[in-house]
Short mmCIF file of C-alpha atoms and ligand atoms in Angstrom, two decimals:
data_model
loop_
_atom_site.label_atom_id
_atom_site.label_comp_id
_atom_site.label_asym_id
_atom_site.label_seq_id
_atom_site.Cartn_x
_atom_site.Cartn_y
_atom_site.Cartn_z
CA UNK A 50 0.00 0.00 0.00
CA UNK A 51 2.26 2.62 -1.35
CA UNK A 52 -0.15 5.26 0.32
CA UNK A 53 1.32 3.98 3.97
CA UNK A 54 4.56 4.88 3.16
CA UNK A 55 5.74 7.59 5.61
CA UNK A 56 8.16 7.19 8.50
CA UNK A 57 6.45 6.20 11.02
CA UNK A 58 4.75 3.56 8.94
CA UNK A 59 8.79 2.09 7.75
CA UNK A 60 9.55 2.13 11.52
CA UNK A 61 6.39 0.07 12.54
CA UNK A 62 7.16 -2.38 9.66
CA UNK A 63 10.91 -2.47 10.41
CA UNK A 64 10.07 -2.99 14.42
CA UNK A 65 7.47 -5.66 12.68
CA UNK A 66 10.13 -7.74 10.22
CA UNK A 67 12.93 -7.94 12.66
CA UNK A 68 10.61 -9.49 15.10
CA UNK A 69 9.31 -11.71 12.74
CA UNK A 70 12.22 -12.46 11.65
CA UNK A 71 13.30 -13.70 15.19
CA UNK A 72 10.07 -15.48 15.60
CA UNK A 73 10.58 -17.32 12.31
CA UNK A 74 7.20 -16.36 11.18
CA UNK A 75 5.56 -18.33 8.43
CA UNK A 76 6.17 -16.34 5.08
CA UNK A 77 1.91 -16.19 4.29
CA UNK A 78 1.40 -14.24 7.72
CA UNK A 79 3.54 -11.85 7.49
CA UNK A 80 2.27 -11.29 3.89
CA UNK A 81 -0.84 -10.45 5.44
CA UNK A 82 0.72 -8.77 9.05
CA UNK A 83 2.75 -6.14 7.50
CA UNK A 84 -0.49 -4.07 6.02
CA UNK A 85 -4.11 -3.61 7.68
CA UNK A 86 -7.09 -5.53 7.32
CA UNK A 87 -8.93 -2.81 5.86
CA UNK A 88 -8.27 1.52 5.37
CA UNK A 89 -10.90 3.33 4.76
CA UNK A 90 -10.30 7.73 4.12
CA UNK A 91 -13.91 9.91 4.21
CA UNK A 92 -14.66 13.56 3.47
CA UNK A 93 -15.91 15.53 6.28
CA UNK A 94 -17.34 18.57 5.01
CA UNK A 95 -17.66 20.83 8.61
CA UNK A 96 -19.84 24.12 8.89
CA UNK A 97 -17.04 26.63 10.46
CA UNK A 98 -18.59 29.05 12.61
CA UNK A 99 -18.01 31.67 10.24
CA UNK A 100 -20.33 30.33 7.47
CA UNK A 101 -18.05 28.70 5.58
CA UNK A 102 -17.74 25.13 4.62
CA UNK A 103 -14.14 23.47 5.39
CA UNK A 104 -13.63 19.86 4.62
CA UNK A 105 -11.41 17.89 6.97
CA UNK A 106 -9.67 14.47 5.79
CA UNK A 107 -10.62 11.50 8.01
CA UNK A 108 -9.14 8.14 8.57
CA UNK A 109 -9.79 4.53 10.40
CA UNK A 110 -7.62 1.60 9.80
CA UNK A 111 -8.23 -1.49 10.89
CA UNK A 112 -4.58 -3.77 11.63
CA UNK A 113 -6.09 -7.01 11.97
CA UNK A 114 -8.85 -8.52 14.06
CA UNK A 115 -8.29 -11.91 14.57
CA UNK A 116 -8.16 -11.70 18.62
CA UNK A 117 -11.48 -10.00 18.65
CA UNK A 118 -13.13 -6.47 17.71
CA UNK A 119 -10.48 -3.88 16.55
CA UNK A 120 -9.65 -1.05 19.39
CA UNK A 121 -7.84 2.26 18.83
CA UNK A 122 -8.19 6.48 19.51
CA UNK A 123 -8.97 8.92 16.92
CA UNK A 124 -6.66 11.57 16.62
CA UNK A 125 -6.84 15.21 15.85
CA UNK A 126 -3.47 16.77 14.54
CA UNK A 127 -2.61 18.81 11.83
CA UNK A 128 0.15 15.66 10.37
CA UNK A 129 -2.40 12.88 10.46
CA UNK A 130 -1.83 11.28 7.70
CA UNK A 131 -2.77 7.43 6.58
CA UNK A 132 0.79 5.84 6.98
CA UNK A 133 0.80 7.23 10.53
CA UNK A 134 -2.62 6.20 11.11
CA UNK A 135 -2.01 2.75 9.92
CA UNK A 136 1.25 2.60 11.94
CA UNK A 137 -0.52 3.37 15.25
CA UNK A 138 -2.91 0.45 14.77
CA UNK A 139 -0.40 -2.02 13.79
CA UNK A 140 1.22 -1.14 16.97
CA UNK A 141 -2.44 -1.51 18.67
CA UNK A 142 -2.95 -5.01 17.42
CA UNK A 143 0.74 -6.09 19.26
CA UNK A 144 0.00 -3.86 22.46
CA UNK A 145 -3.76 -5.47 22.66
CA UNK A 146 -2.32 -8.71 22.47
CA UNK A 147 1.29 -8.47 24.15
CA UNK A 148 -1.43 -7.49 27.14
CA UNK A 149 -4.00 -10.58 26.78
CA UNK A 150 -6.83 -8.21 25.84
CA UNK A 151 -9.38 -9.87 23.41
CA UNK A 152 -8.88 -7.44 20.81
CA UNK A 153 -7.03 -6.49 17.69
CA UNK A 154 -5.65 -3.27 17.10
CA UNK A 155 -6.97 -0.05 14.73
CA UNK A 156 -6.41 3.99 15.19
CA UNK A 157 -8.46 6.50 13.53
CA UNK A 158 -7.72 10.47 12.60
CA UNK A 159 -8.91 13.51 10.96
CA UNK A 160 -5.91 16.51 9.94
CA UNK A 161 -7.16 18.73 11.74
CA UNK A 162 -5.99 21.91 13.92
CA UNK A 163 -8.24 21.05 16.98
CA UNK A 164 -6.35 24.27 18.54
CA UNK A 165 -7.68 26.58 16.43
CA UNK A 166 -11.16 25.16 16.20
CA UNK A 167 -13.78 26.26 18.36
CA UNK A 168 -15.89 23.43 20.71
CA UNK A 169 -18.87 23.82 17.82
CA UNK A 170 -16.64 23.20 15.37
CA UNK A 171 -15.39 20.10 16.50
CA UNK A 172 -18.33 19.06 17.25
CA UNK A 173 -20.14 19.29 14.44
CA UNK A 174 -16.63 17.98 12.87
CA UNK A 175 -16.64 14.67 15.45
CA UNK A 176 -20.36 14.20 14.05
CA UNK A 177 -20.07 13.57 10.74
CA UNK A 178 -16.81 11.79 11.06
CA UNK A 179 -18.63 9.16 13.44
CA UNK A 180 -21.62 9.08 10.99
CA UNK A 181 -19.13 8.41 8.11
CA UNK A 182 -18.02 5.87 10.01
CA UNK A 183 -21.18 4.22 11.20
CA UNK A 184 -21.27 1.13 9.26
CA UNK A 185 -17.75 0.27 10.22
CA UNK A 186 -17.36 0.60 14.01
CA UNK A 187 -19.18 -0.45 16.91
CA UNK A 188 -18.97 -2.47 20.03
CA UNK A 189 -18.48 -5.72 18.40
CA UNK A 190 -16.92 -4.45 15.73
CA UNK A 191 -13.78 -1.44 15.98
CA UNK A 192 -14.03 1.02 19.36
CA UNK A 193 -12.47 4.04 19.10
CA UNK A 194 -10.84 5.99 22.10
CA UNK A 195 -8.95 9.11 22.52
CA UNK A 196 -5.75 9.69 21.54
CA UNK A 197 -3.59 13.07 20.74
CA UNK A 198 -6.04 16.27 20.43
CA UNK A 199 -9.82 13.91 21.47
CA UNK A 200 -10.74 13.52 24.94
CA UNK A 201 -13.91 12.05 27.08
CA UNK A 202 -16.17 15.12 24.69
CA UNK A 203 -14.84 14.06 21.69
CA UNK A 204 -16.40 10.45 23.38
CA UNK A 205 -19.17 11.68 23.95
CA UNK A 206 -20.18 13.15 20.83
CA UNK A 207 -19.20 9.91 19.09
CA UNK A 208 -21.03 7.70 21.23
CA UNK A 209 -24.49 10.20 20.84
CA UNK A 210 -24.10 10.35 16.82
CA UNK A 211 -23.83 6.58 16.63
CA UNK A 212 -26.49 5.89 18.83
CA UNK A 213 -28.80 8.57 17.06
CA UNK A 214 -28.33 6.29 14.07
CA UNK A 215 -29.26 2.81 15.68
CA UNK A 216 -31.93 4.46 17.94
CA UNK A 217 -30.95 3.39 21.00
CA UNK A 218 -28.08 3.99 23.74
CA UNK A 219 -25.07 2.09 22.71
CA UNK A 220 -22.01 3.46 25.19
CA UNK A 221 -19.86 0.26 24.31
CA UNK A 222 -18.97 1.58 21.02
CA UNK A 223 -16.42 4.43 22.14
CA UNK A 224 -14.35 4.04 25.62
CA UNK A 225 -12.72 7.01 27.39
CA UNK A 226 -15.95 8.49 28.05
CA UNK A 227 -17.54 10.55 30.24
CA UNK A 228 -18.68 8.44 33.53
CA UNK A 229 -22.25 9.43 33.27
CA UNK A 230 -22.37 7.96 30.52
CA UNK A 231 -21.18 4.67 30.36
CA UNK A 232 -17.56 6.21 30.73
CA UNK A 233 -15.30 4.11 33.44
CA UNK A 234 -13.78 5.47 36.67
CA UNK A 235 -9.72 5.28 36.56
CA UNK A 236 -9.53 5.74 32.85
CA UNK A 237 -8.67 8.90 32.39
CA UNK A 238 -5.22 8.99 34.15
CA UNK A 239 -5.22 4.99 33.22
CA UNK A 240 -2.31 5.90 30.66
CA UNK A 241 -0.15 7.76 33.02
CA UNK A 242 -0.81 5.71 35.32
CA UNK A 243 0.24 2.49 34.14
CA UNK A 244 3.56 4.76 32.38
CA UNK A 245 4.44 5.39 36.26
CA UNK A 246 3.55 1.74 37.57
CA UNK A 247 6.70 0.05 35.04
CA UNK A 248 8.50 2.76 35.69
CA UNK A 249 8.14 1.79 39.29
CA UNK A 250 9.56 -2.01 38.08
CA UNK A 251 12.28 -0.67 36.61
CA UNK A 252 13.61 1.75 39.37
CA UNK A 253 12.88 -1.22 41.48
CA UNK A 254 14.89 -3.86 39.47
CA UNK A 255 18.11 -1.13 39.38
CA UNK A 256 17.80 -0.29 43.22
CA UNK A 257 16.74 3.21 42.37
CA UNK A 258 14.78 3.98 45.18
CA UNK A 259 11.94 6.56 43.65
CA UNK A 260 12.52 9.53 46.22
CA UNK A 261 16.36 9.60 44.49
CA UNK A 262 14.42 9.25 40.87
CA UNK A 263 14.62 12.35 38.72
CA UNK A 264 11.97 12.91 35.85
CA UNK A 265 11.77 14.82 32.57
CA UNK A 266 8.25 14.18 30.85
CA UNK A 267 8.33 15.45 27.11
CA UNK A 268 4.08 16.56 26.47
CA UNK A 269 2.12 17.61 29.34
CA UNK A 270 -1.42 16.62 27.83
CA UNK A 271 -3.59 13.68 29.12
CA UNK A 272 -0.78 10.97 29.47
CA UNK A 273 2.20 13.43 30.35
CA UNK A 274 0.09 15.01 32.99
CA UNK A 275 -0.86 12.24 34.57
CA UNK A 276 2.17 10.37 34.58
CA UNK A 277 4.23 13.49 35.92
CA UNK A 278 1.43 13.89 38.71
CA UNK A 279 1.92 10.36 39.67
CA UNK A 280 4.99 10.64 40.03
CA UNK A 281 5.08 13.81 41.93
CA UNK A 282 3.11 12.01 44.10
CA UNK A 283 5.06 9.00 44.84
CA UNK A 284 7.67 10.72 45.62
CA UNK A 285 10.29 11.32 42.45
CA UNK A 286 11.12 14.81 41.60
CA UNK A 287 9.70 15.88 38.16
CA UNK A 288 12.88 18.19 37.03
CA UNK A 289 10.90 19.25 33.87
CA UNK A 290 8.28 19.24 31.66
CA UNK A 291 7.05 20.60 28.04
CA UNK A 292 4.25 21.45 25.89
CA UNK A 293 4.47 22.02 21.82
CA UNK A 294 5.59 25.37 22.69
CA UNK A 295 8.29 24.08 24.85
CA UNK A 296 8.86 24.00 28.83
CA UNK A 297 10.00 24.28 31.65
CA UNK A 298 13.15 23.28 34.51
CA UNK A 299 14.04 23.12 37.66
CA UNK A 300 16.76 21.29 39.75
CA UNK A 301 14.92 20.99 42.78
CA UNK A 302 11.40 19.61 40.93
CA UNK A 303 8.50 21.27 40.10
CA UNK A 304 4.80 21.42 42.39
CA UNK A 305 3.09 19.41 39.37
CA UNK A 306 -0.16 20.00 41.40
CA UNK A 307 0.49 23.87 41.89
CA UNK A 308 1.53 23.92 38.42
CA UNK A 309 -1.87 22.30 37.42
CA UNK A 310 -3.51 24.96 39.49
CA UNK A 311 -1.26 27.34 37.72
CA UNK A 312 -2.76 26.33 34.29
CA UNK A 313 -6.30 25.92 35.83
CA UNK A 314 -6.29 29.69 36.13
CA UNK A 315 -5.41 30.04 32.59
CA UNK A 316 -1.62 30.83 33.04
CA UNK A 317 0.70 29.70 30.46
CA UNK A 318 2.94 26.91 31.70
CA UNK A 319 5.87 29.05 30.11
CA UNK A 320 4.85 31.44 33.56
CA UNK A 321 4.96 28.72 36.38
CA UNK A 322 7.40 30.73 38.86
CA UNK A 323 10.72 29.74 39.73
CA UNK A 324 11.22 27.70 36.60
CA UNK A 325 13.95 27.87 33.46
CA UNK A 326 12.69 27.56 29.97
CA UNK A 327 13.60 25.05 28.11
CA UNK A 328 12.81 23.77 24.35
CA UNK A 329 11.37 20.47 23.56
CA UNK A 330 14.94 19.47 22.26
CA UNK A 331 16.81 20.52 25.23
CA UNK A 332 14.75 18.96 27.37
CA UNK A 333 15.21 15.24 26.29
CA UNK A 334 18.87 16.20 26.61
CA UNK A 335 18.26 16.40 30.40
CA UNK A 336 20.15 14.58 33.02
CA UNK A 337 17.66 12.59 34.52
CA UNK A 338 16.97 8.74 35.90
CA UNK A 339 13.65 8.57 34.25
CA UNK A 340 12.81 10.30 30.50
CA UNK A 341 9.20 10.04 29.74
CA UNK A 342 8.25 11.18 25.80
CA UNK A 343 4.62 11.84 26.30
CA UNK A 344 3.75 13.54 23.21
CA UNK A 345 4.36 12.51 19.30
CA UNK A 346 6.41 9.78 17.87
CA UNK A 347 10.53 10.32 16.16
CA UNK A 348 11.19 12.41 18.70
CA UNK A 349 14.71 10.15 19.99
CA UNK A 350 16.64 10.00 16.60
CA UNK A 351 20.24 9.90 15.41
CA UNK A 352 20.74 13.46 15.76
CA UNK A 353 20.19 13.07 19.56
CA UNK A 354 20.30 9.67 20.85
CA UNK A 355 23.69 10.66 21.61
CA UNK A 356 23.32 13.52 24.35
CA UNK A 357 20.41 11.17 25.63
CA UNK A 358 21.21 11.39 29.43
CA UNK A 359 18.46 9.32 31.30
CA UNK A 360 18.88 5.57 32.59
CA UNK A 361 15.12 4.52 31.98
CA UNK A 362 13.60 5.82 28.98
CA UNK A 363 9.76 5.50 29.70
CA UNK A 364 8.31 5.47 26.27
CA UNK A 365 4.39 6.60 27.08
CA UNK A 366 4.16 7.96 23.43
CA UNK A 367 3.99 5.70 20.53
CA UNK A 368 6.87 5.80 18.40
CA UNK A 369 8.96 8.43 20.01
CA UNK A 370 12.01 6.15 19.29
CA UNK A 371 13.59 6.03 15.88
CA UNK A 372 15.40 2.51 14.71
CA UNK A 373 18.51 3.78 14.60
CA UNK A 374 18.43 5.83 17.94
CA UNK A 375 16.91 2.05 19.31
CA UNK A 376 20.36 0.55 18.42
CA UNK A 377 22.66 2.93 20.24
CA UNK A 378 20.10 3.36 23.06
CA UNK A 379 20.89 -0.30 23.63
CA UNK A 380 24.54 -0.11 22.94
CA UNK A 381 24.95 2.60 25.60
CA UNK A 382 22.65 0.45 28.31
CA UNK A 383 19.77 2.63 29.02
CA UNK A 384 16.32 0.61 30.02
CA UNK A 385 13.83 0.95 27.20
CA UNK A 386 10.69 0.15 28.09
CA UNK A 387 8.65 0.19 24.97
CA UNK A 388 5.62 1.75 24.11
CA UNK A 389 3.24 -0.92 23.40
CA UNK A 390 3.81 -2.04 26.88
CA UNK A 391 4.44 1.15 28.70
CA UNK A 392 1.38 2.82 27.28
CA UNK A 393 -1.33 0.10 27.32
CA UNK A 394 -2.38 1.40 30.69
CA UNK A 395 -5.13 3.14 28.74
CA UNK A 396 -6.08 0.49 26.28
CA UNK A 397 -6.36 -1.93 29.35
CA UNK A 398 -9.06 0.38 30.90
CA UNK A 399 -10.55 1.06 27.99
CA UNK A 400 -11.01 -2.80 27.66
CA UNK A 401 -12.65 -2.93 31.80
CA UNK A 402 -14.97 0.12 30.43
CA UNK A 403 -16.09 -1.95 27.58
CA UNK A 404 -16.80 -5.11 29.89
CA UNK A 405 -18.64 -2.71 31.99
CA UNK A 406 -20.65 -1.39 29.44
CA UNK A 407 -21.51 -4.64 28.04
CA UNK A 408 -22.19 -6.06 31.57
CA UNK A 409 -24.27 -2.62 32.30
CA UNK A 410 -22.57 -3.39 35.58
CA UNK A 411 -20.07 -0.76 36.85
CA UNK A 412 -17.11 -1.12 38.95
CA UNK A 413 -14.99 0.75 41.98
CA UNK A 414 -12.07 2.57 40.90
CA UNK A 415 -10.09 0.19 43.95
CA UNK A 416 -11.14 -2.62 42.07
CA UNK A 417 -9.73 -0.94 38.93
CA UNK A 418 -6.59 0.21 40.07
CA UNK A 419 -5.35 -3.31 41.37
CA UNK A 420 -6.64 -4.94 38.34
CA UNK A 421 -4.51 -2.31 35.87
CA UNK A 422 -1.77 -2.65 38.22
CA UNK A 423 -1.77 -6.73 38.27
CA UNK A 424 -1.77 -6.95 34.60
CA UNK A 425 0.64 -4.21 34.11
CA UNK A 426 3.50 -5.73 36.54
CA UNK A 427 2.89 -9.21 35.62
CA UNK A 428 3.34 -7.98 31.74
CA UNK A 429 6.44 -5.86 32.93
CA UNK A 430 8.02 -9.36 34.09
CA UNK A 431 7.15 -11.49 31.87
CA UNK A 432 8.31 -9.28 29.14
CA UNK A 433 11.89 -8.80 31.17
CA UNK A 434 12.58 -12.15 31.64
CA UNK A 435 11.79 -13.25 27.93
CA UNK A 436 14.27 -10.24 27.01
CA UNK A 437 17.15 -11.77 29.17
CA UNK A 438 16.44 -15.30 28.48
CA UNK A 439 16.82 -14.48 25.16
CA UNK A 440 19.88 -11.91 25.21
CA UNK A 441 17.11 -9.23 23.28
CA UNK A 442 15.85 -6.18 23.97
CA UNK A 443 12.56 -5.42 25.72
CA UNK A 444 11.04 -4.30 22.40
CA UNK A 445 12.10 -7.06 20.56
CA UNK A 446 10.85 -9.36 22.97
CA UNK A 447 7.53 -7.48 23.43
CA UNK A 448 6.90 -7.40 19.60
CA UNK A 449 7.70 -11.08 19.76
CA UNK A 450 5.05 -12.04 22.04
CA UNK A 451 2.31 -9.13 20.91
CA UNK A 452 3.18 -10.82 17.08
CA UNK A 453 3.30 -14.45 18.06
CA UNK A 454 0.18 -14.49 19.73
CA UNK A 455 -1.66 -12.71 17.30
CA UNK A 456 -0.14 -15.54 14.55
CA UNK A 457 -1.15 -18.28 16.69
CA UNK A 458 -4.84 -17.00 16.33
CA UNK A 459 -4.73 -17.05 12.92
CA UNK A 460 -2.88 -20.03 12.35
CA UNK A 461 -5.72 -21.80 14.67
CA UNK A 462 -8.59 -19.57 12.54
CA UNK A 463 -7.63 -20.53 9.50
CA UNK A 464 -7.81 -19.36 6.16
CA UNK A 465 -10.98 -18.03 4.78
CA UNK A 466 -12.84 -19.67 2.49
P1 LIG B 689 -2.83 15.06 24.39
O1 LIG B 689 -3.34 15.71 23.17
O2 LIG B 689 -3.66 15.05 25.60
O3 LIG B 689 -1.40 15.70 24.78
C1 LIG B 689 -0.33 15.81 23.89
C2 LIG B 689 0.71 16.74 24.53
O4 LIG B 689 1.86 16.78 23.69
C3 LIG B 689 0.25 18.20 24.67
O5 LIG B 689 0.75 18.72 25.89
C4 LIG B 689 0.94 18.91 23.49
O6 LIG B 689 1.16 20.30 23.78
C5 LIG B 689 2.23 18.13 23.46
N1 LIG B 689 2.92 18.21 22.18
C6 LIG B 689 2.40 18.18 20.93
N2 LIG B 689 3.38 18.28 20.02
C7 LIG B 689 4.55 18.35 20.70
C8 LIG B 689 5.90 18.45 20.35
N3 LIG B 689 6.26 18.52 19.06
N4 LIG B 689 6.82 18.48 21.33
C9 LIG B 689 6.44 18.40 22.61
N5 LIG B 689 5.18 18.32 23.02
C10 LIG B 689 4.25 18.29 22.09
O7 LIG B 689 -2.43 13.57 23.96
P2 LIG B 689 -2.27 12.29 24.89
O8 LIG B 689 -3.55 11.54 24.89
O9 LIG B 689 -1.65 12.68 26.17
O10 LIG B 689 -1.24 11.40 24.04
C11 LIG B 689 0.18 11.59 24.12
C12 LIG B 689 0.88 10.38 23.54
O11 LIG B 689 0.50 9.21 24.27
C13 LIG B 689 0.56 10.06 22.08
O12 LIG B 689 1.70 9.53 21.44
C14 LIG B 689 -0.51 8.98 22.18
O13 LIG B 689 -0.60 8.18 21.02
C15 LIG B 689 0.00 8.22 23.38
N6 LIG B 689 -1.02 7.42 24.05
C16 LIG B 689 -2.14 7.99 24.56
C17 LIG B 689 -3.07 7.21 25.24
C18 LIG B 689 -4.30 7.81 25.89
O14 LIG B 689 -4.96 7.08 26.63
N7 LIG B 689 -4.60 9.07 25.72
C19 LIG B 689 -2.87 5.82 25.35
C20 LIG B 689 -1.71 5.26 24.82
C21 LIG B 689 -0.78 6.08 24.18
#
């Protein structure tokens, strides 16, 4: 699919063959594994406030969906683009699955300046995105979540159009949602939260105790936020953090939660007193113990991989790691832990908010914590100790048991007809 070929797209597929290659993987499946089930690309023609009609490209692609319905966010940036959208759901399909969820993996977009767009705008944008999509998600089918510019609204508006359309409520279709309706508690700083609980492994496995922990977190939206909060709160000083603008640094750690109060108010984070500025490139360049990326993917490359300072690098983005950077990340002995296990916090309460919307039977956020955290440290170790049994590194051996699982399911499918 010549269409997907953009570079985050070559570094899924290269991440993709060199696992297969390790796994030995039968010639006919990774045929089919290397491109998506299905792409589809719409027209959304949007009313703009102004009068005028502006129309918006949209995507979904669907990786594969042999473990069960297809799961992925929509999101809204202005470089959305099809090879990144179908790179984001090949690495949902091996995150799903790496994670024992019952799904297979898709991601969805529209290019889009969600910044510059007022809330009836993107309303009226979400709309007739969903309704172009109507016939090919739903709860049984492909749910999407939030990703990069969406959030719980975005949720909501999808979940209302597509249930305007069947004529009756239908919240398991979308998860990250708000909690009256159908939304799940715990799932909004799910992401961060699971970034901070392997984090937590790793310290643990190099004797770092977390109050000695430093931590620079690249991308203060809905994942960086949370993760730097949780951190902040368990004790590890958050030296700095960033925004597409840029950010912000300080040796002795920041107040995340006066800083959140600080943006509450409307204050740019640029403003947060006592604080250095920093740009988005000096700031990965930090000394640190712990460097979070929690914004867009390429963001470690060749032309910095070498000033690369931190011991853990915490990969809550997906794709923030070029191939090349991968190699001398390794070669210089910093702890990767890869995205499609550091970040499937969210997709794994996505997956209890589902459940509980199917069940129609909702749960405590006690009970949700312990379950996120169970499958999240048990996932953390298994994935370590097929890495050193192996002499590979974590994302090799995580791709290698996201991919082999999701080939066993087909192999024991079949072909059809
Ligand atoms: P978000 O829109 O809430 O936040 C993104 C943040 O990144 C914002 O602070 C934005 O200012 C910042 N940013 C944008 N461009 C930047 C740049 N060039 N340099 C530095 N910062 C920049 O998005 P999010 O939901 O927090 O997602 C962040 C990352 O986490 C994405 O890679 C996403 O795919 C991944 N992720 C999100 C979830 C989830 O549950 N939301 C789950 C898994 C993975």
């Amino acid at each position: 699919m010549k269409e997907c070929d953009t570079p985050t797209f070559r570094l899924a597929t290269e991440q993709f063959e060199h696992a297969a290659d390790m796994l030995k993987l039968d010639s006919n499946l990774r045929e089919r594994l290397r491109l998506p089930q299905r792409a589809v690309v719409v027209s959304i023609p949007t009313r703009m406030d102004d009068g005028s009609v502006q129309v918006f490209t949209g995507y979904r692609v669907q990786h594969d969906s042999a473990l069960g319905p297809t799961k992925g966010g929509i999101r809204y940036h202005p470089d959305v683009n099809l090879g990144e959208v179908a790179a984001l759901a090949m690495w949902m399909t091996w995150k799903c699955a790496l994670v024992n969820l019952p799904y297979g993996g898709a991601k969805g977009g529209v290019r889009c300046n969600p910044r510059t767009m007022s809330r009836n705008e993107l309303q009226r944008m979400t709309r007739r995105y969903t309704s172009e999509f109507v016939s090919v998600i739903g709860p049984d089918k492909d749910i999407p979540a939030p990703d990069v510019g969406t959030n719980a609204q975005t949720m909501a508006w999808m979940m209302d159009t597509y249930s305007q359309q069947r004529g009756y409520a239908v919240p398991g279709v979308v998860t990250g949602k708000p909690i009256v309706i159908g939304g799940s508690r715990g799932r909004e700083e799910a992401t961060g939260l699971g970034v901070v609980t392997v984090a937590l492994e790793a310290l643990d496995m190099l004797k770092v105790p977390v109050e000695d922990a430093t931590v620079v977190v690249q991308g203060f939206g809905n994942v960086g936020f949370h993760a730097a909060r949780t951190f902040h709160e368990k004790g590890a000083k958050v030296v700095a953090v960033s925004q597409s603008t840029g950010g912000i640094y300080n040796t002795d750690g920041l107040d995340i939660h006066a800083l959140m109060r600080h943006q509450s108010e409307g204050r740019l984070l640029e403003t947060f007193p006592n604080t250095t500025p920093v740009t988005n490139q000096e700031l990965l360049e930090l000394d640190c113990t712990v460097l979070v990326p929690a914004a867009l993917s390429e963001q470690i490359t060749k032309k910095n991989v070498r000033h690369i300072k931190c011991k853990i690098l915490v990969e809550a983005a997906n794709g923030p790691t070029t191939l090349e950077a991968d190699l001398i990340l390794e070669k210089k002995g910093v702890m990767v832990i890869p995205d499609i296990l550091a970040n499937s916090g969210g997709v794994i309460v996505s997956y209890f908010e589902w459940v509980q919307d199917v069940q129609k039977y909702f749960w405590e956020e006690q009970d949700i914590r312990e379950r996120l955290h169970r499958i999240l440290k048990s996932a953390f170790h298994r994935t370590m100790e097929f890495s050193r049994n192996n002499g590979i590194s974590m994302r090799t051996a995580a791709l290698m048991r996201g991919i082999d699982t999701v080939a066993q399911a087909h192999l024991a499918r079949g072909l059809y007809p």
